[in-house]
Short mmCIF file of C-alpha atoms and ligand atoms in Angstrom, two decimals:
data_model
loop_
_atom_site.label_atom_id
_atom_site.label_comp_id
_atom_site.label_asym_id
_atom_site.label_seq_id
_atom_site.Cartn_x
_atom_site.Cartn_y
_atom_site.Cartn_z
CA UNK A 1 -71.34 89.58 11.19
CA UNK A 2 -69.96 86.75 9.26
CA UNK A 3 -72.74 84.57 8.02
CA UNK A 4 -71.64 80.95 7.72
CA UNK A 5 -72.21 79.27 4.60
CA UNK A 6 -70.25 76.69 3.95
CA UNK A 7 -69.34 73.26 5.87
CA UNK A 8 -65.54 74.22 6.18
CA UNK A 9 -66.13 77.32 7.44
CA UNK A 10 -68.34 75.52 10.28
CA UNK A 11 -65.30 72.90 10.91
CA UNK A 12 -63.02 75.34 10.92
CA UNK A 13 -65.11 77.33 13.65
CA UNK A 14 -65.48 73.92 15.60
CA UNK A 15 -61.73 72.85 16.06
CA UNK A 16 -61.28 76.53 17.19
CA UNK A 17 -59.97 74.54 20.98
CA UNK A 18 -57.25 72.86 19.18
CA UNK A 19 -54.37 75.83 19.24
CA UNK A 20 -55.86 76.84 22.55
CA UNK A 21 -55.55 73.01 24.23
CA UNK A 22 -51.85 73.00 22.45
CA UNK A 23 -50.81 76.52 24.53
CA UNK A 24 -52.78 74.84 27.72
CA UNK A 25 -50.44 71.48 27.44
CA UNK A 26 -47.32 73.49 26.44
CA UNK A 27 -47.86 75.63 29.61
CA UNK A 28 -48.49 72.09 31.60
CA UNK A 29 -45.48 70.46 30.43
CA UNK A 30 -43.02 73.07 31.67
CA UNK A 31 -41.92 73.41 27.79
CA UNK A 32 -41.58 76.87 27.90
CA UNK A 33 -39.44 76.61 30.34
CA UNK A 34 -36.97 73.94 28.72
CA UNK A 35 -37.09 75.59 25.71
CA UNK A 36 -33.59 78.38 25.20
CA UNK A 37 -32.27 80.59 22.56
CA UNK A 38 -30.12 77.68 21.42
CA UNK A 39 -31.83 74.80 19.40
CA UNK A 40 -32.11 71.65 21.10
CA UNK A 41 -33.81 68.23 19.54
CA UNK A 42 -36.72 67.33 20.61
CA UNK A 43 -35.33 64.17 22.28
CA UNK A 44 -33.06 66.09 24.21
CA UNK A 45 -35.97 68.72 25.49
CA UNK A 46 -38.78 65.00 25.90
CA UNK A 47 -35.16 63.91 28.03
CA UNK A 48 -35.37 66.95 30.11
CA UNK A 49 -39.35 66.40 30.55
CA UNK A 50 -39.84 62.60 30.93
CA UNK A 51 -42.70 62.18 28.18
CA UNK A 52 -42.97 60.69 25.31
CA UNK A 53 -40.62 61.84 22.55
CA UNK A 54 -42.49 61.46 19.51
CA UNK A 55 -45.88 62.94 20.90
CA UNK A 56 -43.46 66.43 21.89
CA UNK A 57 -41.99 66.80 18.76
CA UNK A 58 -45.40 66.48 16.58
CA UNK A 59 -46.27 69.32 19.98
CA UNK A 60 -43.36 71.08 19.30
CA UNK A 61 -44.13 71.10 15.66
CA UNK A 62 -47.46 73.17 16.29
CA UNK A 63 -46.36 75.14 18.15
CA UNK A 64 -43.75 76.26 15.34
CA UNK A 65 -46.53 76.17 13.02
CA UNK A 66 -48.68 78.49 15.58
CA UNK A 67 -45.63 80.83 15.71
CA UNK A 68 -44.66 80.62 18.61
CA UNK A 69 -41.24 78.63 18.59
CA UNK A 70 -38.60 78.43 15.71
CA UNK A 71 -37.20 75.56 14.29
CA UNK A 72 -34.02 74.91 12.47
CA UNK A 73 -31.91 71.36 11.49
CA UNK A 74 -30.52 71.64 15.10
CA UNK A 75 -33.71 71.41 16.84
CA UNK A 76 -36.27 73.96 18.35
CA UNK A 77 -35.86 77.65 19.90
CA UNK A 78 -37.78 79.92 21.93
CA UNK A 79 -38.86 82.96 20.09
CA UNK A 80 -37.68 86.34 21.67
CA UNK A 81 -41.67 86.46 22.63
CA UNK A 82 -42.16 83.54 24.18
CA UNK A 83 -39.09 83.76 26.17
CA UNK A 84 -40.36 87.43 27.41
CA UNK A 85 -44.09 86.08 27.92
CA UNK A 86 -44.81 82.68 28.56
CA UNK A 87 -42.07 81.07 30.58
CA UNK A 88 -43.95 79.63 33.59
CA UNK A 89 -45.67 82.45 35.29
CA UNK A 90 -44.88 85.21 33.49
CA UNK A 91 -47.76 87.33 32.96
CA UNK A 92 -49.28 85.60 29.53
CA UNK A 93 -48.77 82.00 30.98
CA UNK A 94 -50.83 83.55 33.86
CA UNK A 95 -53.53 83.71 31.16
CA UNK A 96 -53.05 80.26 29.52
CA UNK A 97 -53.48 79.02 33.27
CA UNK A 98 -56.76 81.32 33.60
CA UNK A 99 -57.75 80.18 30.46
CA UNK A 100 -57.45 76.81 31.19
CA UNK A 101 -59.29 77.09 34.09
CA UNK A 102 -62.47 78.41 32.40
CA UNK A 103 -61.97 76.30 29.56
CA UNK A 104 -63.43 73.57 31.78
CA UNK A 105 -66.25 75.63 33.23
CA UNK A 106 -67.46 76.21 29.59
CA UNK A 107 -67.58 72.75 28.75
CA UNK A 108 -70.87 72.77 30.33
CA UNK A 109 -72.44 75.94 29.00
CA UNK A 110 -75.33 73.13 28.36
CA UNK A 111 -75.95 73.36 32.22
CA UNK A 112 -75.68 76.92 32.58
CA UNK A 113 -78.44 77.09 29.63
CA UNK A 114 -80.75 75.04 31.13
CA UNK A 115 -80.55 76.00 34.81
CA UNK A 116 -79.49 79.63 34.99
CA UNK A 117 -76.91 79.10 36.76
CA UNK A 118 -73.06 79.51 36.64
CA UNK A 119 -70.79 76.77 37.02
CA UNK A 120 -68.38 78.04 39.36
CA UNK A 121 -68.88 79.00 42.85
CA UNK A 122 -69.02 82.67 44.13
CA UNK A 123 -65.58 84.89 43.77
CA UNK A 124 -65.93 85.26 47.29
CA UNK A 125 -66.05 81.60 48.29
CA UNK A 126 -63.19 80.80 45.82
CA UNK A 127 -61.02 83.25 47.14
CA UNK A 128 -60.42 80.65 50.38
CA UNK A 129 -61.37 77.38 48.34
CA UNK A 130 -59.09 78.04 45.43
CA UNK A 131 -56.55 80.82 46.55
CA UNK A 132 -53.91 79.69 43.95
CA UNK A 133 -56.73 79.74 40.87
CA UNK A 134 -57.91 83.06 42.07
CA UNK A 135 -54.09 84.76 42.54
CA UNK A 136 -53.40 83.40 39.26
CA UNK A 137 -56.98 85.55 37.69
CA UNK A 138 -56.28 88.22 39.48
CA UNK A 139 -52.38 88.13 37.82
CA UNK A 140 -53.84 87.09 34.76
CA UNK A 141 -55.88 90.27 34.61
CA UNK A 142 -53.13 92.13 35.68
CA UNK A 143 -51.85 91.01 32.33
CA UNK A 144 -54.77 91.64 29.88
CA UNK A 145 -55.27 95.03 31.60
CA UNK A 146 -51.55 96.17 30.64
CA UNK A 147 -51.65 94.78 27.01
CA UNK A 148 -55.17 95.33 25.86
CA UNK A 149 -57.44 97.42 28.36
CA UNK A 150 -57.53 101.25 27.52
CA UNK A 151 -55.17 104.22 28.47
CA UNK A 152 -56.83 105.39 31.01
CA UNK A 153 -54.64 107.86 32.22
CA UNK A 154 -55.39 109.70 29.04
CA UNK A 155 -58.83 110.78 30.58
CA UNK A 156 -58.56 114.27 32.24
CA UNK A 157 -61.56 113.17 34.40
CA UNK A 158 -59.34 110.73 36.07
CA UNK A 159 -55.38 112.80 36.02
CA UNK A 160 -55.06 114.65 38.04
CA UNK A 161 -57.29 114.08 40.82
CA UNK A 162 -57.92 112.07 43.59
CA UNK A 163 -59.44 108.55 42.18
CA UNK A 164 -61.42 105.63 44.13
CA UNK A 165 -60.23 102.53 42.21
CA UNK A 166 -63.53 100.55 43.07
CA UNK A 167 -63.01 96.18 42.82
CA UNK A 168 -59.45 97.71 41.39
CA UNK A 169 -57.75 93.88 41.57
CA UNK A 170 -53.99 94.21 41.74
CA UNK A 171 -53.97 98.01 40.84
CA UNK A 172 -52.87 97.73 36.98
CA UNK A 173 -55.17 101.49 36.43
CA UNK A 174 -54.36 102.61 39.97
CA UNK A 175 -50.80 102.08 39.08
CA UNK A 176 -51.33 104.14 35.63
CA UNK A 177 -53.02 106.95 37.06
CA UNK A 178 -50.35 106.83 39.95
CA UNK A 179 -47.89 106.95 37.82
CA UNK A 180 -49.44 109.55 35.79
CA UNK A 181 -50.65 111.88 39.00
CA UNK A 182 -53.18 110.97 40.41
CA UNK A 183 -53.63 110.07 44.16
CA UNK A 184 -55.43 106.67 44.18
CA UNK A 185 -57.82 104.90 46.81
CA UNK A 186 -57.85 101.14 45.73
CA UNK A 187 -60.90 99.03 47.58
CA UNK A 188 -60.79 95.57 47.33
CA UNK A 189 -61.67 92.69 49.55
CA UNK A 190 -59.17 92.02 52.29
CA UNK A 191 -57.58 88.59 50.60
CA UNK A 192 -56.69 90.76 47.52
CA UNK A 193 -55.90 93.84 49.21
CA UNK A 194 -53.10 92.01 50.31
CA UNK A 195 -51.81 90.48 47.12
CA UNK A 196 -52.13 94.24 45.86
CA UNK A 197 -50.23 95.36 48.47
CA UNK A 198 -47.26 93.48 47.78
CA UNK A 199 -47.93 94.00 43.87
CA UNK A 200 -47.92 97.68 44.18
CA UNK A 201 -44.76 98.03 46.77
CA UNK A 202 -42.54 99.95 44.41
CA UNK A 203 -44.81 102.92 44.05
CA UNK A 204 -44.21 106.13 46.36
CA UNK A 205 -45.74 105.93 49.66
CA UNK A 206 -48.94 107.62 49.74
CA UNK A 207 -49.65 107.13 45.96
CA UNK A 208 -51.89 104.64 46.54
CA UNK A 209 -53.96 104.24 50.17
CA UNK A 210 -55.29 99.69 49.91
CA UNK A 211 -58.59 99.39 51.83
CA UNK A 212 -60.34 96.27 52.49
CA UNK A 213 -63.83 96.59 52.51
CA UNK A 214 -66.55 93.80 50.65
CA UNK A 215 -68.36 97.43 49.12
CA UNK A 216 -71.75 95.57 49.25
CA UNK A 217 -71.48 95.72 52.76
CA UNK A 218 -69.93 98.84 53.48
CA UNK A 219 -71.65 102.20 52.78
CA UNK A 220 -69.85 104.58 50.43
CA UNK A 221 -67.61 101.26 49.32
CA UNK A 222 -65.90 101.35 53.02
CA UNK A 223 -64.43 105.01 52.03
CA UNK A 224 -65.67 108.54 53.43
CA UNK A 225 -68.17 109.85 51.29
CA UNK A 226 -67.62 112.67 48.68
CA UNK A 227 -63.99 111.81 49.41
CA UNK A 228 -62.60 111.88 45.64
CA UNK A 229 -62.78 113.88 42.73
CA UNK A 230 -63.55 111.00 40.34
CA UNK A 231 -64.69 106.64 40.63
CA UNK A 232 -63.52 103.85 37.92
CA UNK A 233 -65.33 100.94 38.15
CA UNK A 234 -63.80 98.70 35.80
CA UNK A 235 -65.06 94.81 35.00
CA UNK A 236 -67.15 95.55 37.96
CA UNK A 237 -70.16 95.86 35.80
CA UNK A 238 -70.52 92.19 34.38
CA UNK A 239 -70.03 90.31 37.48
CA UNK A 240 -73.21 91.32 38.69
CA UNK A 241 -76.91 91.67 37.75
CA UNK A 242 -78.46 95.29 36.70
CA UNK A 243 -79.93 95.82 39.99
CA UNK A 244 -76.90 94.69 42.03
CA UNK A 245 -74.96 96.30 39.53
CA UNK A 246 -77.03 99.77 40.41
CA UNK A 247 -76.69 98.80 44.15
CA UNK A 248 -72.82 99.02 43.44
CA UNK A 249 -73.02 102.65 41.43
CA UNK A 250 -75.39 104.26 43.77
CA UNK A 251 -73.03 103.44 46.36
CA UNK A 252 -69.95 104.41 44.50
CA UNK A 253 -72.12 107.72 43.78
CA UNK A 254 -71.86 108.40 47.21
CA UNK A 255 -67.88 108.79 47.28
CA UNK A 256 -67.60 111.36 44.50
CA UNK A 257 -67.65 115.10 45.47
CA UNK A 258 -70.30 117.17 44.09
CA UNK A 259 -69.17 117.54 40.14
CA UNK A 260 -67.33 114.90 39.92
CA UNK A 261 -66.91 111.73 37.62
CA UNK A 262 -67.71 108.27 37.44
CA UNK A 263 -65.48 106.02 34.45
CA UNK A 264 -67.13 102.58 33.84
CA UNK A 265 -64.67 100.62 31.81
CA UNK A 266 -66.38 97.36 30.88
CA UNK A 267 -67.72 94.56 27.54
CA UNK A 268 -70.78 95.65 26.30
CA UNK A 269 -72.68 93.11 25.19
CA UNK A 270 -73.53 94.73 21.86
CA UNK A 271 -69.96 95.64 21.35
CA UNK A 272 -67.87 94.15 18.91
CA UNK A 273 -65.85 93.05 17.21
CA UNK A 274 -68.34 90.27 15.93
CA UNK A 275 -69.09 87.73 18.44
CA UNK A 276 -66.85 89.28 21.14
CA UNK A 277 -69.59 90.91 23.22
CA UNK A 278 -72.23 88.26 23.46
CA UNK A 279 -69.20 85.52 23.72
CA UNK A 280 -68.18 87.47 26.74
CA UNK A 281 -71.69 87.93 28.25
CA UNK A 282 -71.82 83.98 27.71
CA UNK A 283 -68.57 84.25 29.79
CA UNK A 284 -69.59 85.73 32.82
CA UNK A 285 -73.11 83.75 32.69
CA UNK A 286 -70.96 80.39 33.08
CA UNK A 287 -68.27 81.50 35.69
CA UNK A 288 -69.83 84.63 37.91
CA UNK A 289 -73.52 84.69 37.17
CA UNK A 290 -73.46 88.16 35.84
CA UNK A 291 -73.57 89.51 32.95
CA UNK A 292 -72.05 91.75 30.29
CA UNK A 293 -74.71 94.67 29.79
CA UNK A 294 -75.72 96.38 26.66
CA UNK A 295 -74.74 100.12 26.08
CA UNK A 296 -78.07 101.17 26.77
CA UNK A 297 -78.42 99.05 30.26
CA UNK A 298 -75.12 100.53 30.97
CA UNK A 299 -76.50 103.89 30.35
CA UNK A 300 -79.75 103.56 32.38
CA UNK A 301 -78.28 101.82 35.12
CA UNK A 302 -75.70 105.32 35.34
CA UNK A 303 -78.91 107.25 35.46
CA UNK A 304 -80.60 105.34 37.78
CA UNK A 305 -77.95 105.49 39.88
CA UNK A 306 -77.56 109.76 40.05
CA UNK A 307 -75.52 110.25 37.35
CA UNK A 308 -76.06 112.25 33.96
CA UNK A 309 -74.24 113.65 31.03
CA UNK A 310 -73.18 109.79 30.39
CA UNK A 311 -70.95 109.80 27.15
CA UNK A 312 -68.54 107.11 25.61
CA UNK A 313 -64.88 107.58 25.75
CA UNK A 314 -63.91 106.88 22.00
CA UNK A 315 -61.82 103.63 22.61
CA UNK A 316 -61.56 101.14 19.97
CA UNK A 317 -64.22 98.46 20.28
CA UNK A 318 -64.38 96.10 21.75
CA UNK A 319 -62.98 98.78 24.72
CA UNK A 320 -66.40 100.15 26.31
CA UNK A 321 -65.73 103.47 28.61
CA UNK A 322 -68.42 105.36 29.55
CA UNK A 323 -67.80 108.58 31.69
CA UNK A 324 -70.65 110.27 33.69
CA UNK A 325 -71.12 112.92 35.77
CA UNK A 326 -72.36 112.88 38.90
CA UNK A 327 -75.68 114.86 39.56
CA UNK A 328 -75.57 118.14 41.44
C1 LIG B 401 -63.03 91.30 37.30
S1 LIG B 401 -62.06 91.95 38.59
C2 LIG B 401 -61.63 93.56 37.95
C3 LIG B 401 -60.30 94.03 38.44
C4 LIG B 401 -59.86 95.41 37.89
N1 LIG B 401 -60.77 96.45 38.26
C5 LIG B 401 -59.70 95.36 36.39
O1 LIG B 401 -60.37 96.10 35.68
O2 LIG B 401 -58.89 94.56 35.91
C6 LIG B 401 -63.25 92.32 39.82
C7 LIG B 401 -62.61 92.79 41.12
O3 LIG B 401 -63.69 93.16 42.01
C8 LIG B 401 -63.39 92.68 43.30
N2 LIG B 401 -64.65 92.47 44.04
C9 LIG B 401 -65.63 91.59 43.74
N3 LIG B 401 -66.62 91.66 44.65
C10 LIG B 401 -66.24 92.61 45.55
C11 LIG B 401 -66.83 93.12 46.73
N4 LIG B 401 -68.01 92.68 47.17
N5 LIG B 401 -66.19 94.12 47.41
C12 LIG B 401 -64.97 94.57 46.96
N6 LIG B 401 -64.37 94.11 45.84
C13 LIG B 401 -64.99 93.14 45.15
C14 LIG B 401 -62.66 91.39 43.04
O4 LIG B 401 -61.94 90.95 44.17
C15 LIG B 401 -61.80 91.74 41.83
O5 LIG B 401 -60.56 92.27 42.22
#
């Protein structure tokens, strides 16, 4: 843990939004977009915008200085990288727009503080009051899943086999372990379900079965029980309390044959690297009302839930998977 001793280090930490706000206005602007492999001044590219055309090149500046777009005596370029990732909605402007999003949810962590509660409104309410924010998550996680979430396909508990994909989003790990063998049951509720269904398309029929089912309703998560060999419940976890978080496992338990596996891929609280694990329990305290959970919760919510043998899969930090057997 760094231990901050000095006032620039503090200042430094404290104008942390700046690059952040400049990515979130770029995104905005369309100036990805507008931006091409040839250099153009930045009158030409303000032209093309209508705004201001000193205010876009001191923009465009930082963003050259952030590395993100080159600059020559001809103007300014799109890199190779952000031509690949951040034209508008490609996957990583999906996360500049998620980003965004929460951005304003955290300026009043204050709130959440003093009344335990999170800013926004349930995932299930937002999912008809603010479809387009909640496609562009769901894309957005799509995104982080496929760059930075673990190879999950590596696991032998989860290829070959047939695998219940439990909250599995758009179906970035179904898709892996598809791809890798597995026979996948996705369950999702109905309004994703069918974004996944068009996301997933390309795959072989029968790869993948979509079912909609809201799995706190539904016994054995809406699926026949003792149905698959194996369970991933991944960023499951954190949206929800321990006990509702049990509620979920126990009923996930349920679906697994006798022997079988559960993988929970999730942000431990405790994990690292520095802040990153009680930053992210912060997180889901201002926009779900969950919570990231410590190793050890993680662990004793598995066993209360009729699981044993839990171990951690060793993924670098701050990657938590934790695979579990279920009892016989
Ligand atoms: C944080 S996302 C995780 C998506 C994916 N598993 C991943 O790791 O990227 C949580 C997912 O759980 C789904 N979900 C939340 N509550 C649910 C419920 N009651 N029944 C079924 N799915 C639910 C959400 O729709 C969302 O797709």
């Amino acid at each position: 843990m760094t231990v901050i001793s000095s006032p620039l280090e503090l200042i430094q930490l404290l104008v942390g939004y700046q690059p952040a706000a400049v990515l979130r206005a770029a995104s905005q602007l369309g100036l990805f977009d507008a931006l091409t492999d040839q250099p153009q001044p930045a009158s030409e590219i303000a032209n093309q915008l209508a705004v201001d055309s000193s205010n876009l090149n001191t923009l465009l500046v930082a963003l050259h200085q952030l590395g993100l777009i080159s600059i020559s005596d001809d103007g300014f370029a799109a890199t190779p990288f952000t031509s690949s990732h951040l034209r508008g909605n490609s996957d990583l402007d999906m996360v500049i727009k998620k980003e965004a999003f929460f951005s304003e949810a955290w300026l009043e962590l204050d709130e959440v503080v003093r009344s335990g509660r999170p800013i926004l409104a349930p995932w299930k309410e937002r999912l008809h009051t603010r479809s387009d924010q909640t496609k562009e998550f769901l894309y957005a996680l799509d995104a982080l899943a496929r760059f930075t979430g673990p190879a999950l396909a590596e696991l032998p508990e989860l290829v070959p086999g047939r695998i219940l994909d439990v909250g599995g989003g758009l179906g970035t790990y179904s898709r892996m372990l598809a791809e890798a063998g597995s026979t996948i049951v996705l369950v999702d509720l109905p309004e994703v379900i069918d974004l996944a269904r068009s996301h997933l398309a390309d795959l072989p029929n029968g790869s993948i079965e979509l079912v909609a089912a809201d799995i706190f309703n539904e016994p054995a998560c809406g699926i026949e029980t003792e149905s698959v060999d194996a369970a991933l419940v991944s960023h499951m976890l954190h949206d929800y309390p321990r006990e509702s978080g049990t509620e979920l496992l126990l009923s996930v338990n349920t679906t697994i044959r006798p022997g079988g596996f559960v993988v929970v891929n999730d942000f431990a609280s405790d994990s690292g690297p520095e802040a990153f694990g009680a930053l992210f329990d912060l997180m889901m305290r201002v926009e779900t009302g969950g919570a990231a959970h410590s190793l050890e919760t993680l662990t004793e919510m598995l066993l209360a839930s009729g699981f044993s043998n839990v171990r951690r899969s060793p993924f670098p930090d701050p990657i938590t998977v934790l695979i579990a057997e279920k009892d016989s």
